[in-house]
Short mmCIF file of C-alpha atoms and ligand atoms in Angstrom, two decimals:
data_model
loop_
_atom_site.label_atom_id
_atom_site.label_comp_id
_atom_site.label_asym_id
_atom_site.label_seq_id
_atom_site.Cartn_x
_atom_site.Cartn_y
_atom_site.Cartn_z
CA MET A 8 199.76 218.01 165.26
CA PRO A 9 198.84 215.53 162.41
CA VAL A 10 196.10 216.93 160.00
CA THR A 11 194.51 213.61 159.74
CA ALA A 12 195.17 210.16 161.14
CA TYR A 13 196.87 209.34 157.89
CA ASP A 14 199.48 211.86 158.27
CA LEU A 15 202.77 209.89 157.87
CA THR A 16 205.01 212.89 157.92
CA GLY A 17 208.51 212.05 159.10
CA ARG A 18 207.88 208.25 158.92
CA THR A 19 210.07 205.84 156.79
CA ALA A 20 208.09 203.04 154.93
CA PHE A 21 209.37 200.12 153.03
CA VAL A 22 207.16 198.61 150.33
CA THR A 23 207.79 195.29 148.42
CA GLY A 24 206.08 194.72 145.15
CA ALA A 25 206.21 198.41 144.61
CA ALA A 26 206.66 198.27 140.79
CA SER A 27 203.12 197.36 140.00
CA GLY A 28 199.47 197.03 141.17
CA ILE A 29 198.57 197.19 144.78
CA GLY A 30 202.25 197.63 145.93
CA ARG A 31 202.58 200.73 143.66
CA SER A 32 199.39 202.24 144.86
CA SER A 33 200.37 201.65 148.42
CA ALA A 34 203.76 203.39 147.88
CA VAL A 35 202.09 206.31 146.29
CA LEU A 36 199.50 206.78 149.10
CA PHE A 37 202.36 206.49 151.67
CA ALA A 38 204.25 209.29 149.83
CA ARG A 39 201.08 211.40 149.56
CA ALA A 40 200.56 211.08 153.33
CA GLY A 41 204.10 212.41 153.84
CA ALA A 42 206.25 209.19 154.31
CA THR A 43 209.74 208.72 152.81
CA VAL A 44 209.15 205.64 150.82
CA HIS A 45 211.68 202.93 150.04
CA CYS A 46 210.28 200.81 146.96
CA ALA A 47 211.52 197.35 146.34
CA ASP A 48 210.82 195.06 143.53
CA ARG A 49 212.46 192.74 140.89
CA ASP A 50 210.99 194.68 138.03
CA GLU A 51 213.52 197.50 137.76
CA GLN A 52 211.64 199.52 135.12
CA GLY A 53 208.40 199.37 136.95
CA LEU A 54 210.25 200.30 140.12
CA HIS A 55 211.70 203.34 138.69
CA ALA A 56 208.20 204.40 137.25
CA THR A 57 206.85 204.19 140.65
CA THR A 58 209.57 206.33 142.28
CA ASP A 59 209.32 208.79 139.40
CA LEU A 60 205.67 209.14 139.98
CA ILE A 61 206.05 209.84 143.60
CA LYS A 62 208.91 212.35 142.82
CA GLN A 63 206.80 214.10 140.27
CA GLU A 64 204.19 214.58 142.98
CA GLY A 65 206.80 216.19 145.26
CA GLY A 66 207.26 213.11 147.42
CA THR A 67 210.46 211.32 148.55
CA ALA A 68 211.16 207.77 147.16
CA HIS A 69 214.07 205.42 146.75
CA ALA A 70 214.38 202.42 144.57
CA HIS A 71 215.71 198.99 145.62
CA PRO A 72 215.73 196.47 142.76
CA LEU A 73 215.80 193.09 144.58
CA ASP A 74 214.32 189.56 144.70
CA VAL A 75 212.13 189.28 147.82
CA SER A 76 212.92 185.46 148.06
CA ASP A 77 216.65 186.35 148.63
CA ARG A 78 217.04 187.16 152.33
CA ALA A 79 220.45 188.68 151.88
CA GLN A 80 219.10 191.31 149.31
CA LEU A 81 216.22 192.20 151.52
CA THR A 82 218.16 192.49 154.65
CA ALA A 83 220.84 194.88 152.86
CA ALA A 84 217.97 197.10 151.49
CA ILE A 85 216.21 197.41 154.57
CA ALA A 86 219.42 198.26 156.55
CA THR A 87 219.91 201.00 153.87
CA ALA A 88 216.41 202.28 154.26
CA ALA A 89 216.79 202.47 158.02
CA ARG A 90 220.11 204.28 157.93
CA PRO A 91 220.11 207.95 159.16
CA PRO A 92 220.08 210.38 156.30
CA GLY A 93 223.64 211.42 155.36
CA ALA A 94 225.05 208.39 157.31
CA ASP A 95 227.31 207.33 154.39
CA ALA A 96 229.00 210.75 154.25
CA GLY A 97 229.25 211.01 157.89
CA THR A 98 227.06 213.91 157.94
CA GLY A 99 223.97 212.25 159.27
CA THR A 100 222.03 214.05 161.86
CA GLY A 101 218.59 212.54 161.15
CA VAL A 102 217.25 209.80 163.27
CA GLY A 103 216.89 206.98 160.79
CA GLY A 104 214.97 203.78 161.51
CA LEU A 105 211.92 202.09 159.93
CA ASP A 106 208.45 202.85 160.88
CA ILE A 107 206.30 200.94 158.35
CA MET A 108 206.88 197.69 156.46
CA ALA A 109 204.31 196.83 153.71
CA ALA A 110 205.20 193.30 152.43
CA ILE A 111 203.14 193.15 149.23
CA ALA A 112 205.28 191.39 146.47
CA GLY A 113 203.74 188.19 145.20
CA VAL A 114 203.02 185.97 142.26
CA MET A 115 199.93 183.98 140.92
CA HIS A 116 200.21 180.41 140.20
CA SER A 117 197.26 178.06 139.27
CA SER A 118 197.60 174.31 138.85
CA PRO A 119 195.18 171.34 139.81
CA VAL A 120 196.40 169.56 143.01
CA LEU A 121 197.10 166.40 141.04
CA GLU A 122 199.21 168.17 138.58
CA THR A 123 201.18 170.29 141.02
CA ARG A 124 205.00 169.80 140.85
CA ASP A 125 207.30 170.30 143.82
CA GLU A 126 209.06 173.00 141.88
CA ASP A 127 205.65 174.98 141.65
CA LEU A 128 205.09 174.75 145.34
CA ASP A 129 208.75 175.66 146.14
CA ARG A 130 208.82 178.77 143.79
CA VAL A 131 205.44 180.15 144.94
CA PHE A 132 206.24 179.50 148.67
CA ALA A 133 209.58 181.10 148.38
CA ILE A 134 208.16 184.40 146.92
CA ASN A 135 204.69 184.52 148.48
CA PHE A 136 205.41 183.21 151.97
CA LYS A 137 209.26 183.47 152.52
CA GLY A 138 209.53 186.81 150.76
CA ILE A 139 207.00 188.15 153.26
CA LEU A 140 208.54 186.34 156.22
CA TYR A 141 212.04 187.86 155.58
CA ALA A 142 210.50 191.32 155.25
CA CYS A 143 208.63 190.97 158.45
CA GLN A 144 211.70 189.50 160.30
CA GLU A 145 214.09 192.26 159.22
CA ALA A 146 211.56 195.11 159.75
CA ALA A 147 210.72 193.82 163.24
CA ARG A 148 214.41 193.41 164.37
CA THR A 149 215.13 196.98 163.07
CA MET A 150 212.06 198.46 164.80
CA ILE A 151 212.98 196.60 168.21
CA ALA A 152 216.57 197.69 168.04
CA ASN A 153 215.55 201.40 167.37
CA GLY A 154 212.57 201.28 169.96
CA THR A 155 210.25 202.21 167.14
CA ARG A 156 206.52 201.45 167.75
CA GLY A 157 206.04 200.63 164.09
CA SER A 158 203.51 198.87 161.81
CA ILE A 159 203.99 195.84 159.70
CA VAL A 160 201.36 195.00 156.95
CA THR A 161 201.37 191.81 155.11
CA MET A 162 199.48 190.78 151.90
CA ALA A 163 197.30 187.75 152.29
CA SER A 164 194.31 186.93 149.87
CA GLY A 165 190.74 186.03 150.00
CA ALA A 166 191.88 182.67 148.58
CA VAL A 167 192.31 181.75 152.19
CA ASP A 168 188.57 182.22 152.85
CA THR A 169 187.07 180.83 149.60
CA GLY A 170 189.56 178.40 148.15
CA GLY A 171 189.00 177.45 144.57
CA PRO A 172 190.41 175.12 141.91
CA GLY A 173 194.09 175.56 141.06
CA LEU A 174 194.71 177.53 144.15
CA LEU A 175 196.83 175.11 146.04
CA CYS A 176 200.36 176.66 145.96
CA TYR A 177 199.04 180.28 146.09
CA GLY A 178 196.56 179.45 148.92
CA VAL A 179 199.00 177.49 151.00
CA ALA A 180 201.46 180.30 150.83
CA LYS A 181 198.82 182.94 151.70
CA ALA A 182 197.43 180.80 154.59
CA ALA A 183 201.01 180.74 155.96
CA VAL A 184 201.11 184.48 155.70
CA VAL A 185 197.95 184.75 157.94
CA GLN A 186 199.66 182.45 160.54
CA LEU A 187 202.78 184.51 160.35
CA THR A 188 200.82 187.67 160.86
CA LYS A 189 198.98 186.47 163.97
CA THR A 190 202.05 184.74 165.49
CA LEU A 191 204.32 187.86 164.94
CA ALA A 192 201.63 190.15 166.35
CA THR A 193 201.62 188.24 169.55
CA GLU A 194 205.43 188.22 169.80
CA VAL A 195 206.23 191.83 169.01
CA GLY A 196 203.02 193.42 170.49
CA PRO A 197 204.82 194.08 173.77
CA HIS A 198 207.29 196.39 171.78
CA GLY A 199 204.36 198.34 170.54
CA ILE A 200 204.75 196.94 167.13
CA ARG A 201 201.60 196.08 165.18
CA VAL A 202 201.23 193.36 162.60
CA ASN A 203 198.14 193.11 160.35
CA ALA A 204 197.24 191.45 157.03
CA VAL A 205 195.15 192.59 154.16
CA ALA A 206 193.24 189.89 152.33
CA PRO A 207 191.80 191.39 149.12
CA GLY A 208 189.27 190.03 146.94
CA TRP A 209 189.61 189.99 143.06
CA ILE A 210 191.45 193.26 142.22
CA ARG A 211 192.21 194.57 138.71
CA THR A 212 195.99 194.56 138.46
CA PRO A 213 198.56 193.05 136.15
CA MET A 214 198.45 189.90 138.14
CA THR A 215 194.82 189.36 137.21
CA THR A 216 194.76 190.76 133.73
CA ARG A 217 197.88 189.93 131.94
CA HIS A 218 197.44 186.21 131.28
CA ASP A 219 194.02 185.37 129.99
CA ASP A 220 191.21 187.62 128.65
CA ARG A 221 188.59 184.81 128.91
CA ALA A 222 189.46 184.05 132.51
CA GLN A 223 189.25 187.93 133.25
CA ALA A 224 185.92 188.11 131.69
CA HIS A 225 184.65 185.14 133.53
CA THR A 226 185.84 186.48 136.82
CA GLU A 227 184.31 189.99 136.20
CA SER A 228 180.88 188.27 135.46
CA LEU A 229 181.23 186.06 138.55
CA MET A 230 182.08 189.08 140.73
CA THR A 231 179.14 191.00 139.21
CA ARG A 232 176.80 188.17 140.19
CA MET A 233 178.41 186.92 143.69
CA ALA A 234 179.95 190.10 145.25
CA PRO A 235 177.49 192.20 147.04
CA LEU A 236 179.17 195.21 145.70
CA GLY A 237 178.88 193.68 142.13
CA ARG A 238 182.25 194.38 140.71
CA VAL A 239 185.99 193.59 140.98
CA GLY A 240 188.19 196.05 143.06
CA GLU A 241 190.71 198.50 142.06
CA PRO A 242 194.47 198.76 143.47
CA ASP A 243 193.66 202.04 145.29
CA GLU A 244 190.99 200.41 147.34
CA ILE A 245 193.41 197.92 148.58
CA ALA A 246 196.01 200.51 149.10
CA HIS A 247 193.86 202.55 151.43
CA ALA A 248 193.40 199.43 153.60
CA VAL A 249 197.22 199.06 153.74
CA LEU A 250 197.43 202.81 154.48
CA HIS A 251 194.82 202.45 157.32
CA LEU A 252 196.76 199.64 158.97
CA ALA A 253 200.08 201.32 158.57
CA SER A 254 198.84 204.46 160.13
CA ASP A 255 198.12 205.69 163.62
CA ALA A 256 194.36 205.40 162.90
CA ALA A 257 194.77 201.76 163.58
CA SER A 258 196.77 202.17 166.86
CA PHE A 259 194.74 199.51 168.70
CA THR A 260 194.53 197.02 165.75
CA THR A 261 196.97 194.05 165.63
CA GLY A 262 196.87 190.39 164.54
CA GLN A 263 193.86 191.21 162.36
CA ILE A 264 192.95 190.29 158.73
CA LEU A 265 191.34 193.25 156.92
CA ARG A 266 189.11 191.90 154.02
CA PRO A 267 188.46 194.46 151.24
CA ASN A 268 186.79 191.90 148.98
CA GLY A 269 183.50 193.47 147.98
CA GLY A 270 181.61 191.32 150.39
CA VAL A 271 182.42 188.06 148.65
CA ALA A 272 183.34 186.29 151.87
CA MET A 273 182.26 187.25 155.34
CA PRO A 274 184.04 185.13 157.91
CA TRP A 275 183.51 185.85 161.61
N1 LIG B 310 195.24 191.34 142.35
C1 LIG B 310 194.45 190.54 143.05
O1 LIG B 310 193.33 190.12 142.83
C2 LIG B 310 194.92 190.11 144.51
C3 LIG B 310 194.04 189.43 145.40
C4 LIG B 310 194.56 189.09 146.56
C5 LIG B 310 195.91 189.22 146.84
N2 LIG B 310 196.71 189.92 145.94
C6 LIG B 310 198.13 190.01 146.50
O2 LIG B 310 198.47 191.34 146.34
C7 LIG B 310 199.88 191.40 146.09
C8 LIG B 310 200.20 192.32 144.95
O3 LIG B 310 199.56 191.79 143.71
P1 LIG B 310 199.14 192.67 142.48
O4 LIG B 310 197.63 192.10 142.19
O5 LIG B 310 199.33 194.02 142.77
O6 LIG B 310 200.09 192.03 141.26
P2 LIG B 310 201.08 192.62 140.48
O7 LIG B 310 201.59 191.61 139.51
O8 LIG B 310 200.55 193.88 139.72
O9 LIG B 310 202.28 193.15 141.40
C9 LIG B 310 203.17 192.18 142.06
C10 LIG B 310 204.56 192.72 142.09
O10 LIG B 310 205.34 191.89 142.77
C11 LIG B 310 206.55 191.85 142.14
N3 LIG B 310 207.26 190.62 142.49
C12 LIG B 310 206.94 189.39 142.30
N4 LIG B 310 207.87 188.45 142.60
C13 LIG B 310 208.85 189.20 143.19
C14 LIG B 310 210.09 188.74 143.77
N5 LIG B 310 210.48 187.54 143.84
N6 LIG B 310 210.86 189.81 144.22
C15 LIG B 310 210.58 191.09 144.08
N7 LIG B 310 209.35 191.44 143.51
C16 LIG B 310 208.53 190.50 143.07
C17 LIG B 310 206.22 191.95 140.73
O11 LIG B 310 207.45 192.40 139.98
C18 LIG B 310 205.19 192.95 140.79
O12 LIG B 310 205.68 194.32 140.75
C19 LIG B 310 200.40 189.95 145.84
O13 LIG B 310 200.88 189.51 147.07
C20 LIG B 310 199.12 189.26 145.56
O14 LIG B 310 199.12 187.94 145.91
C21 LIG B 310 196.29 190.34 144.84
#
C-alpha cells in the first residue's frame, strides 16, 4: 500500500538532462520517492554528481553519458535501463521494464528572426525537439512491449505561451514538443500510457544564469513586477510538477500542459 501518491517504489525511471537544473532535481525527487533512476546527459561530470548525490541519500541511480540528439545512443541506454536486473549475468529474476520517462534535456538559444541561421535552427531543433521525440518513442515502445501503464513527461516552456524577442528556434522546438505530447497521448492512451508536458516559466538554473548577469538581473526585476508570485522559480518547484505527472496521483491526466510559471501566463 503506497504511503503517499508519490510513492514510486519498485518503478524504473529514465531522466534526460539529469546532470543539471530541472533534470537533476527531478532525478533526485524520483529517487527519494523510491524509484530506480537512470540518469542521462552529455555532461559526464554533472551526471556523476547527480548519481553520487542520489546514492549518498540511499537511492539507486545509474549514469548514461549520451547525446539526446543521437537516436542510437538513446535507444541503447533505454534498452539497458529496461533490462531485468542481473540479465547480463544470466541471473536476472527481476521484471525489468520502464515505468517513467522524463525527457528534460534542452539548450537555450537566442537570435532575432532576421539573423537566425539554418544551423541554429537545426541544432536547437535536434536537441530540444528530436531529443525529446526519440526518448518518447523508445519509452512508449518499451512500455507497450512490456504491457506497462507508464507515464511520459516532456519538457516544454512558457515560451510557447508568451513568445519574446530572440525565441524563434527555442520556441519552435518547444511548440513542437507540445504537439508531440498531445499527439502521442492520443495514440498511446489505449495502452494506459499517459503523456504530459511541463511548461515552466523563468527558473533559476545554469541555463538562465550562466551567460549574462545583466540579462539575469533584468529578468529577475521583470518577474518581480509581472509575475503574480513576484519572483523567478527554483528547479525543485518544476521537479515537483514532473513528479506529480509521473506518479499515480496524476492517473487521469494525459495530453495536458502543466504550467508552473508563477502566474505569468494563464491560457485557457
Ligand atoms: N530554466 C528555465 O527557465 C526553463 C524554462 C522553461 C523550460 N526549461 C527547460 O527545462 C529543461 C532543463 O533546463 P534547465 O533550466 O534545467 O537547464 P540546464 O542547462 O541546467 O540543464 C539542461 C541539461 O541538458 C543537458 N543537455 C543539453 N543538451 C544535451 C544533449 N544534446 N544531450 C544530452 N544532454 C544535453 C545539459 O548538459 C544540462 O545538463 C530544458 O528543456 C529547458 O528548455 C527551462
